[in-house]
Coordinates of C-alpha atoms in Angstrom, one line a residue:
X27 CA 114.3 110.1 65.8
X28 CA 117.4 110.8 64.7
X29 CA 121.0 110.3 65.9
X30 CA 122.0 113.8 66.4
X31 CA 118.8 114.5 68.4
X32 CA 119.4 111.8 71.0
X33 CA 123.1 113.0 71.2
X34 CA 122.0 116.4 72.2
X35 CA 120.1 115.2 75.2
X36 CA 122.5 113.1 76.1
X37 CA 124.7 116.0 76.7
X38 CA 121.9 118.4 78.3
X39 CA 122.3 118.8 82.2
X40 CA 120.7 116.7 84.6
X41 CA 118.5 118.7 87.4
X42 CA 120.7 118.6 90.7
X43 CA 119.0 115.9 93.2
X44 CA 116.6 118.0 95.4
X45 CA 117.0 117.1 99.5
X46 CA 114.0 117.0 101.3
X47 CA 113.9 120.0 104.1
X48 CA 112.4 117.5 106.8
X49 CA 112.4 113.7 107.3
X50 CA 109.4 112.2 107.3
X51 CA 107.4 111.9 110.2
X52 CA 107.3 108.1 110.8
X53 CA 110.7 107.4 109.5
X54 CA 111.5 103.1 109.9
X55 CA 115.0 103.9 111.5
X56 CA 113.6 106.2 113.6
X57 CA 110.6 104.1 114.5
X58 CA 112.9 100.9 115.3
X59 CA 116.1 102.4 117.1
X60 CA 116.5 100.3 120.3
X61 CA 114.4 97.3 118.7
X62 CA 115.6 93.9 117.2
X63 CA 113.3 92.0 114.4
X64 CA 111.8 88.6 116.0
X65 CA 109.9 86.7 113.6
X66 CA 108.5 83.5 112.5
X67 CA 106.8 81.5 109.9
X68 CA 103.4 80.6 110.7
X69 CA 100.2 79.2 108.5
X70 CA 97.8 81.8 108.0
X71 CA 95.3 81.3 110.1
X72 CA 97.9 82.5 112.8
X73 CA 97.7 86.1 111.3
X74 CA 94.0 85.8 111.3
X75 CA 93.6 84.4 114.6
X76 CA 95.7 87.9 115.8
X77 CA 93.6 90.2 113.4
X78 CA 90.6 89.3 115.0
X79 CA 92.3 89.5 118.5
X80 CA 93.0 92.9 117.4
X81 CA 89.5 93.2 116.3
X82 CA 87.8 92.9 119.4
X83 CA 86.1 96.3 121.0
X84 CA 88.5 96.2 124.0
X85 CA 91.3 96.0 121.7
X86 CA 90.5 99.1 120.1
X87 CA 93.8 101.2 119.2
X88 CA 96.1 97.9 120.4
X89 CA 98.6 97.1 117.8
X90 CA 99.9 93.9 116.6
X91 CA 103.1 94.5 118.0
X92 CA 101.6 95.1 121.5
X93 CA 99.9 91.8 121.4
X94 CA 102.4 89.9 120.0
X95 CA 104.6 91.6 123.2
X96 CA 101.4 90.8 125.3
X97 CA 101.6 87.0 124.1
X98 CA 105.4 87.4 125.1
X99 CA 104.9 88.4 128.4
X100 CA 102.1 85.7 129.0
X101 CA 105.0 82.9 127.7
X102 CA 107.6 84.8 129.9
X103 CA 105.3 84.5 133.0
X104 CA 104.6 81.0 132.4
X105 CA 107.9 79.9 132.7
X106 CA 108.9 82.3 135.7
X107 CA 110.7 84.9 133.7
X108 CA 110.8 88.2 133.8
X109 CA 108.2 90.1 131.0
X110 CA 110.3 92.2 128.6
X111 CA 107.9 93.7 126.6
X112 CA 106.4 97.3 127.5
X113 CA 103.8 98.8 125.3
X114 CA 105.5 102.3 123.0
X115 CA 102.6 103.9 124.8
X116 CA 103.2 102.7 128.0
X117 CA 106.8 104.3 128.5

């Protein structure tokens, strides 16, 4: 390829950035306004112990969010506090 060649692109006109016309449905800002991140570092039979949680027929459309918030409540009643958590679907 020669040097002129890759002068004259250089120079050609970039496309102008197209904007999308809508956001996307499940945007993350939009999905976590009013939320805070709590997390942890667990081994990972902790994640498996919660998939199959989730796994069970009852659970059936139940979240890992709204069992971790389920587990929350449970540690909240234990010690005689009041349960934060309310499931998305709930409200």
């Amino acid at each position: 390829m020669s040097t002129s060649s890759k002068h004259e692109r250089s120079k050609q006109r970039m496309p102008k950035e197209t904007t999308p016309l809508e956001k996307p449905a499940n945007n993350r800002r939009e999905r976590s306004k009013g939320t805070i991140m709590i997390g942890g570092q667990y081994p990972p039979q902790v994640r498996s112990a919660l998939l199959l949680v989730q796994a069970q027929p009852w659970n059936v459309g139940r979240t890992l969010n709204d069992l971790l918030g389920e587990a929350i409540n449970d540690v909240c009643a234990k010690y005689n506090v009041a349960q934060p958590y309310q499931s998305q679907s709930s409200k």
